[in-house]
Coordinates of C-alpha atoms and ligand atoms in Angstrom, one line a residue:
M1 CA 81.0 -40.4 -50.1
R2 CA 78.4 -38.5 -52.1
L3 CA 78.9 -34.8 -51.9
F4 CA 76.1 -32.4 -51.5
E5 CA 75.4 -30.2 -54.5
Y6 CA 77.0 -27.2 -52.8
Q7 CA 80.2 -29.2 -52.1
G8 CA 80.4 -30.5 -55.6
K9 CA 80.0 -27.0 -56.9
D10 CA 82.8 -25.9 -54.6
L11 CA 85.1 -28.5 -56.2
F12 CA 83.9 -27.5 -59.7
S13 CA 84.8 -23.9 -59.1
Q14 CA 88.2 -24.9 -57.8
Y15 CA 88.8 -26.5 -61.2
G16 CA 87.6 -23.5 -63.1
I17 CA 84.2 -25.0 -64.0
R18 CA 81.7 -22.2 -64.1
I19 CA 78.9 -22.3 -61.6
P20 CA 76.2 -19.8 -60.6
T21 CA 76.9 -17.7 -57.6
S22 CA 75.3 -19.3 -54.5
Y23 CA 75.3 -19.4 -50.7
V24 CA 74.1 -22.1 -48.4
A25 CA 71.6 -20.9 -45.9
E26 CA 70.4 -22.7 -42.7
S27 CA 68.2 -19.9 -41.4
L28 CA 65.8 -17.5 -43.0
E29 CA 68.0 -14.6 -41.9
E30 CA 70.9 -16.1 -43.9
A31 CA 68.7 -16.8 -46.9
R32 CA 67.5 -13.2 -46.9
K33 CA 71.0 -11.8 -46.8
S34 CA 72.2 -14.1 -49.5
A35 CA 69.3 -13.3 -51.8
S36 CA 69.8 -9.6 -51.4
K37 CA 73.4 -10.0 -52.3
L38 CA 72.5 -11.9 -55.4
G39 CA 69.4 -9.9 -56.4
Y40 CA 66.1 -11.4 -57.2
P41 CA 65.0 -13.7 -58.8
V42 CA 66.8 -16.5 -57.0
V43 CA 66.5 -20.2 -57.0
L44 CA 66.2 -22.2 -53.7
K45 CA 67.6 -25.7 -53.8
S46 CA 67.3 -28.2 -51.0
Q47 CA 70.6 -29.8 -50.2
L48 CA 70.0 -33.5 -50.1
S49 CA 71.9 -36.7 -50.6
V50 CA 69.1 -38.1 -52.7
G51 CA 68.3 -37.2 -56.3
G52 CA 65.1 -36.0 -58.1
R53 CA 64.7 -32.8 -56.1
G54 CA 63.2 -31.0 -59.0
K55 CA 60.4 -33.5 -59.4
A56 CA 59.8 -33.6 -55.7
G57 CA 59.2 -29.9 -55.7
A58 CA 62.4 -29.1 -53.7
I59 CA 63.7 -26.5 -56.2
L60 CA 61.8 -23.3 -56.1
K61 CA 62.1 -19.9 -57.8
C62 CA 61.6 -16.8 -55.8
N63 CA 60.9 -13.4 -57.4
N64 CA 61.0 -11.3 -54.3
E65 CA 61.6 -11.4 -50.5
G66 CA 58.0 -12.2 -49.8
E67 CA 58.2 -15.4 -51.8
L68 CA 61.5 -16.2 -50.3
V69 CA 60.2 -16.1 -46.8
G70 CA 57.4 -18.6 -47.5
K71 CA 59.3 -20.9 -49.8
F72 CA 62.4 -21.0 -47.7
S73 CA 60.6 -22.1 -44.5
Y74 CA 58.6 -24.6 -46.5
L75 CA 61.7 -26.2 -48.0
L76 CA 63.7 -26.3 -44.7
T77 CA 61.1 -28.7 -43.2
K78 CA 60.2 -30.5 -46.3
A79 CA 61.5 -34.1 -46.4
V80 CA 62.3 -35.8 -49.7
N81 CA 62.3 -39.6 -49.6
G82 CA 62.4 -39.3 -45.8
E83 CA 65.4 -37.0 -45.8
L84 CA 65.5 -33.4 -44.4
P85 CA 67.8 -31.0 -46.2
R86 CA 71.2 -30.0 -45.0
G87 CA 70.6 -26.4 -45.7
I88 CA 69.2 -24.6 -48.7
L89 CA 71.3 -23.3 -51.5
V90 CA 70.3 -19.8 -52.4
E91 CA 71.4 -19.4 -56.0
E92 CA 71.5 -16.8 -58.7
M93 CA 68.9 -17.4 -61.3
V94 CA 70.5 -17.9 -64.7
E95 CA 68.9 -17.6 -68.1
I96 CA 69.2 -20.9 -69.9
K97 CA 69.3 -21.3 -73.6
K98 CA 69.7 -25.1 -73.7
E99 CA 70.4 -27.9 -71.2
F100 CA 73.0 -30.7 -71.6
Y101 CA 73.8 -33.8 -69.6
L102 CA 77.4 -34.5 -68.9
S103 CA 79.0 -37.2 -66.6
L104 CA 82.2 -39.1 -66.1
F105 CA 82.1 -42.3 -64.1
L106 CA 84.5 -44.9 -63.1
D107 CA 84.2 -48.3 -64.8
R108 CA 86.1 -50.6 -62.4
T109 CA 86.0 -53.7 -64.7
K110 CA 87.6 -51.7 -67.5
R111 CA 89.9 -49.7 -65.1
S112 CA 89.0 -46.6 -67.0
Y113 CA 86.4 -43.8 -67.0
S114 CA 83.4 -43.3 -69.3
L115 CA 82.2 -40.0 -70.4
L116 CA 78.5 -39.8 -71.1
V117 CA 77.0 -36.8 -72.8
S118 CA 73.6 -35.9 -74.1
T119 CA 72.2 -32.9 -75.8
E120 CA 69.1 -33.3 -73.7
G121 CA 69.8 -32.3 -70.1
G122 CA 67.8 -31.5 -67.1
I123 CA 65.9 -34.8 -67.3
E124 CA 66.9 -38.3 -66.2
I125 CA 69.6 -39.6 -68.4
E126 CA 67.8 -42.9 -69.0
K127 CA 65.1 -40.9 -70.7
A128 CA 67.4 -38.5 -72.6
G129 CA 68.0 -38.9 -76.4
N130 CA 70.9 -38.0 -78.6
K131 CA 73.5 -39.3 -76.2
T132 CA 77.0 -40.7 -76.7
I133 CA 79.5 -42.4 -74.5
L134 CA 83.3 -42.4 -74.8
N135 CA 85.8 -44.6 -73.0
V136 CA 88.3 -42.3 -71.2
P137 CA 91.7 -43.6 -70.0
I138 CA 92.4 -43.6 -66.3
D139 CA 94.7 -40.6 -66.6
G140 CA 92.0 -38.4 -68.1
I141 CA 90.4 -37.2 -71.3
S142 CA 92.5 -35.7 -74.2
N143 CA 91.6 -32.6 -76.1
Q144 CA 91.1 -34.6 -79.2
D145 CA 88.6 -37.0 -77.5
A146 CA 86.7 -34.1 -76.0
E147 CA 86.5 -32.4 -79.4
D148 CA 85.5 -35.7 -81.1
I149 CA 82.6 -36.3 -78.8
G150 CA 81.4 -32.7 -79.1
L151 CA 81.5 -33.0 -82.9
Q152 CA 79.6 -36.3 -82.8
L153 CA 76.8 -34.5 -80.9
G154 CA 76.7 -31.8 -83.6
M155 CA 78.4 -29.0 -81.5
S156 CA 80.3 -26.3 -83.2
G157 CA 81.7 -22.8 -82.7
N158 CA 81.7 -21.4 -79.1
L159 CA 79.7 -24.3 -77.8
L160 CA 82.2 -26.8 -79.0
I161 CA 85.1 -24.8 -77.4
S162 CA 83.2 -24.4 -74.2
F163 CA 82.3 -28.1 -74.1
E164 CA 85.9 -29.2 -74.6
D165 CA 87.0 -27.0 -71.8
F166 CA 84.3 -28.2 -69.5
A167 CA 84.9 -31.9 -70.2
I168 CA 88.7 -31.5 -69.6
K169 CA 88.3 -29.7 -66.3
L170 CA 85.7 -32.2 -65.1
S171 CA 88.1 -35.0 -66.1
K172 CA 91.0 -33.4 -64.2
L173 CA 88.8 -33.2 -61.1
M174 CA 87.8 -36.8 -61.5
V175 CA 91.4 -38.0 -61.8
E176 CA 92.9 -35.8 -59.1
K177 CA 90.2 -36.3 -56.5
E178 CA 89.8 -40.0 -57.3
A179 CA 86.0 -39.6 -57.9
E180 CA 83.8 -42.4 -58.9
L181 CA 81.2 -40.1 -60.5
A182 CA 81.0 -36.5 -61.5
E183 CA 77.7 -35.7 -63.0
V184 CA 76.5 -32.3 -64.3
N185 CA 72.8 -32.3 -65.1
P186 CA 72.1 -29.9 -66.4
A187 CA 75.1 -28.2 -67.8
A188 CA 73.4 -25.1 -69.1
L189 CA 74.2 -23.1 -72.2
L190 CA 74.2 -19.4 -71.5
N191 CA 73.5 -16.6 -74.0
D192 CA 77.2 -15.8 -74.3
G193 CA 77.8 -19.4 -75.6
S194 CA 79.5 -20.8 -72.5
L195 CA 78.4 -23.7 -70.4
I196 CA 77.7 -23.4 -66.7
A197 CA 77.1 -26.3 -64.2
L198 CA 73.6 -25.8 -62.7
D199 CA 73.8 -29.0 -60.7
A200 CA 76.6 -31.1 -59.3
K201 CA 76.7 -34.7 -58.2
V202 CA 80.1 -35.9 -57.2
I203 CA 80.9 -39.3 -55.5
I204 CA 84.4 -39.7 -54.1
D205 CA 85.8 -43.2 -53.5
D206 CA 85.7 -43.8 -49.8
N207 CA 88.8 -46.0 -49.9
S208 CA 90.9 -43.2 -51.4
L209 CA 89.7 -40.5 -49.0
F210 CA 92.7 -40.8 -46.8
R211 CA 94.8 -39.5 -49.7
H212 CA 92.7 -36.4 -49.7
P213 CA 92.8 -34.5 -46.4
E214 CA 91.5 -31.5 -48.4
L215 CA 88.2 -33.3 -48.8
R216 CA 87.7 -34.1 -45.2
K217 CA 85.8 -30.9 -44.7
F218 CA 83.0 -32.4 -46.9
Q219 CA 82.7 -35.4 -44.6
H220 CA 79.7 -35.6 -42.4
V221 CA 80.8 -36.1 -38.9
S222 CA 78.5 -38.6 -37.2
E223 CA 77.6 -38.4 -33.5
L224 CA 79.8 -41.3 -32.8
E225 CA 82.7 -39.8 -34.7
A226 CA 82.4 -36.7 -32.7
Q227 CA 82.3 -38.7 -29.5
A228 CA 85.4 -40.7 -30.5
E229 CA 87.2 -37.4 -31.1
K230 CA 86.5 -36.4 -27.6
S231 CA 88.1 -39.6 -26.4
G232 CA 91.2 -38.8 -28.4
F233 CA 90.5 -41.3 -31.3
T234 CA 90.0 -40.7 -34.9
L235 CA 87.0 -42.7 -36.1
V236 CA 85.6 -42.7 -39.6
E237 CA 82.4 -44.6 -40.2
L238 CA 82.1 -46.4 -43.5
E239 CA 79.5 -48.6 -45.0
G240 CA 80.9 -52.1 -44.7
D241 CA 80.9 -54.7 -41.9
I242 CA 84.6 -55.0 -40.8
A243 CA 86.0 -52.6 -38.3
I244 CA 89.7 -51.8 -38.3
I245 CA 91.4 -50.7 -35.1
G246 CA 95.1 -49.7 -35.0
N247 CA 97.6 -47.2 -33.7
G248 CA 98.7 -44.6 -36.3
A249 CA 96.9 -43.2 -39.3
G250 CA 99.2 -44.7 -41.9
L251 CA 98.9 -48.2 -40.4
V252 CA 95.1 -48.0 -40.2
M253 CA 94.8 -46.7 -43.7
S254 CA 97.0 -49.4 -45.2
T255 CA 95.0 -52.0 -43.3
L256 CA 91.9 -50.5 -44.8
D257 CA 93.3 -50.9 -48.3
M258 CA 94.3 -54.5 -47.6
V259 CA 90.8 -55.3 -46.4
S260 CA 89.3 -54.1 -49.6
E261 CA 91.9 -55.8 -51.7
A262 CA 91.0 -59.0 -49.9
G263 CA 87.4 -58.5 -50.9
G264 CA 86.1 -57.2 -47.6
K265 CA 84.2 -54.0 -46.8
A266 CA 85.4 -51.7 -44.1
G267 CA 82.7 -50.5 -41.8
A268 CA 84.8 -48.2 -39.6
F269 CA 88.3 -47.4 -39.0
L270 CA 89.6 -46.2 -35.7
D271 CA 93.0 -44.9 -35.0
F272 CA 93.7 -44.5 -31.3
G273 CA 96.9 -42.7 -31.9
G274 CA 100.2 -42.9 -30.1
S275 CA 100.0 -45.1 -27.0
A276 CA 98.0 -48.3 -26.4
T277 CA 97.0 -49.3 -22.9
T278 CA 94.3 -51.7 -21.8
Q279 CA 92.1 -48.7 -21.1
T280 CA 92.5 -47.1 -24.6
I281 CA 91.9 -50.4 -26.4
Y282 CA 88.9 -51.1 -24.3
E283 CA 87.5 -47.6 -25.1
A284 CA 88.2 -48.1 -28.8
I285 CA 86.2 -51.4 -28.7
K286 CA 83.4 -49.7 -26.9
V287 CA 83.1 -47.1 -29.7
I288 CA 83.2 -49.8 -32.3
S289 CA 80.5 -51.8 -30.5
K290 CA 78.0 -49.1 -31.1
I291 CA 78.2 -49.6 -34.8
K292 CA 75.6 -52.3 -35.3
R293 CA 76.6 -53.4 -38.8
I294 CA 80.0 -54.5 -37.7
E295 CA 80.5 -58.3 -37.9
A296 CA 84.2 -58.6 -37.4
V297 CA 87.0 -56.5 -35.9
V298 CA 90.5 -56.4 -37.3
V299 CA 93.1 -55.1 -34.8
N300 CA 96.4 -54.1 -36.2
L301 CA 98.9 -53.0 -33.6
F302 CA 102.5 -52.2 -34.1
G303 CA 105.1 -50.8 -31.9
G304 CA 107.9 -52.1 -29.7
I305 CA 106.6 -50.3 -26.6
V306 CA 103.1 -51.7 -26.8
K307 CA 102.7 -54.5 -24.3
T308 CA 100.5 -56.9 -26.2
N309 CA 99.2 -58.7 -23.1
L310 CA 97.6 -55.4 -22.1
V311 CA 95.9 -55.2 -25.4
A312 CA 94.8 -58.8 -25.1
Q313 CA 93.4 -58.0 -21.7
A314 CA 91.2 -55.3 -23.1
I315 CA 89.8 -57.7 -25.7
V316 CA 89.2 -60.3 -23.0
D317 CA 87.5 -57.7 -20.8
A318 CA 85.3 -56.6 -23.7
Y319 CA 84.0 -60.1 -24.3
K320 CA 83.6 -60.7 -20.6
N321 CA 81.5 -57.6 -20.2
N322 CA 79.4 -58.4 -23.3
L323 CA 80.6 -55.3 -25.0
I324 CA 81.1 -57.2 -28.2
N325 CA 80.0 -60.5 -29.5
V326 CA 81.7 -60.5 -32.9
P327 CA 85.0 -62.1 -33.6
V328 CA 88.3 -60.1 -33.3
F329 CA 91.2 -60.8 -35.6
A330 CA 94.3 -59.4 -34.1
R331 CA 97.8 -58.9 -35.3
I332 CA 99.8 -57.6 -32.5
S333 CA 103.5 -57.1 -32.7
G334 CA 105.4 -56.2 -29.6
A335 CA 106.5 -57.4 -26.3
E336 CA 104.8 -60.2 -24.3
S337 CA 103.0 -61.8 -27.2
D338 CA 103.1 -65.2 -25.6
K339 CA 101.2 -63.9 -22.6
A340 CA 98.8 -62.2 -25.0
K341 CA 98.1 -65.5 -26.9
D342 CA 97.5 -67.3 -23.6
L343 CA 95.0 -64.7 -22.5
L344 CA 93.1 -64.8 -25.8
M345 CA 92.9 -68.6 -25.9
G346 CA 89.4 -69.7 -25.7
S347 CA 87.9 -66.3 -26.4
Q348 CA 86.3 -65.3 -29.7
A349 CA 89.5 -63.5 -30.6
K350 CA 92.3 -64.9 -32.7
L351 CA 95.9 -63.8 -32.8
F352 CA 97.9 -63.8 -36.0
D353 CA 101.5 -63.3 -36.7
N354 CA 100.9 -61.3 -39.8
I355 CA 98.1 -58.9 -40.9
E356 CA 97.4 -60.6 -44.2
D357 CA 96.3 -63.8 -42.4
A358 CA 94.2 -61.8 -39.9
I359 CA 92.4 -60.0 -42.7
T360 CA 91.9 -63.1 -44.8
S361 CA 90.3 -64.8 -41.8
A362 CA 88.1 -61.8 -41.0
V363 CA 86.9 -61.5 -44.6
D364 CA 86.2 -65.3 -44.8
T365 CA 84.2 -65.2 -41.5
V366 CA 82.1 -62.2 -42.6
K367 CA 81.4 -63.9 -45.9
G368 CA 80.4 -67.1 -44.0
N369 CA 83.2 -69.3 -45.6
Ligands
GDP401 P1 67.6 -31.9 -59.6 O1 66.1 -32.0 -59.9 O2 67.9 -32.4 -58.3 O3 68.4 -32.6 -60.7 O4 67.9 -30.3 -59.6 P2 68.7 -29.3 -60.6 O5 69.6 -28.5 -59.9 O6 69.3 -30.1 -61.7 O7 67.6 -28.4 -61.2 C1 66.5 -29.0 -61.9 C2 66.0 -28.0 -63.0 O8 65.7 -26.8 -62.5 C3 67.1 -27.8 -64.1 O9 67.1 -28.7 -65.1 C4 66.6 -26.4 -64.6 O10 65.6 -26.6 -65.6 C5 65.9 -25.8 -63.4 N1 66.8 -24.8 -62.8 C6 67.7 -24.9 -61.8 N2 68.4 -23.8 -61.6 C7 68.0 -22.9 -62.5 C8 68.3 -21.5 -62.9 O11 69.2 -20.9 -62.3 N3 67.7 -21.0 -63.9 C9 66.7 -21.7 -64.6 N4 66.1 -21.1 -65.7 N5 66.4 -22.9 -64.3 C10 67.0 -23.5 -63.3
MN402 MN1 70.0 -32.1 -61.8

């Protein structure tokens, strides 16, 4: 999940990383109010999930309310790479002495983080000079490492102290929130010698999101997710092609982890909560059927009171009514499992005695093995 700039900055400020004061505005009225609280000049920044806003002209400075009116309306309807903004950040204009680039990213092959810093910020990092990279252990950067890298880049005095503090706070955020990337470009040096994050790009690992209920407010709720909620389900859409259906958040989450450990990519997870009936399972499949990228469904049901033949009936009905045409891999523990197996015989669904086998089959099928 890539956070919007304003969300990334929200996290930064929770970790004590300095950011300019700003407000998200979705209407001209809100923008006006925000700007008068901040005082002119202000900077307007389109909130997009794509990069390169500056180049695309989606960051505009306003010296007075007259300028704000025109520029705000322009930005609100201006698409960048086909994407319309999710609000406009109205931000205090700060005076910059110098711009730096700073990022921490997860290197999965090394099972560690890398810290990338350049004394040339505000431009694409590929084009920046005087940069250095440091391997950071998975539990975060040490004071010594932060100091060393600052010294390597020729920092001293207040800047060095500020840089160390900045890098350590960013690293703490990274570790605690299980981020894949935290990029600050630019980190701006102010006249008082301290660093401030002018921009924020934070990517949180989707597979660890369930450990962070505090980050849920940053999740964009799709129409389908909202619809599922109305039916009493919890649906989270992801990017992969395997859907996971189960009863109970813990069960569904651990299934999700197992799917990724088995080399699969979850495309959705759906928790239909407490009780499973033919009707609720059928509804759950109906929701999943609307996600076109799904190529296999893993059903993980647990509970002594769940009559598995009722669940099997829902799956059979879903095939009969052409609701789905992808294979279902089900592990259902509970009463009447013999009846369930008989029902599913000859359908595109397969019943398994344990979830590991169900997942392995699903992953193999999706990969075409
Ligand atoms: P990006 O193009 O999406 O990376 O947008 P940024 O938020 O990084 O802003 C791009 C550039 O706009 C920065 O590198 C700065 O040069 C400039 N900028 C943004 N905010 C301010 C500000 O408050 N004051 C000044 N002087 N420049 C700013
Ligand atoms: Mn930037």
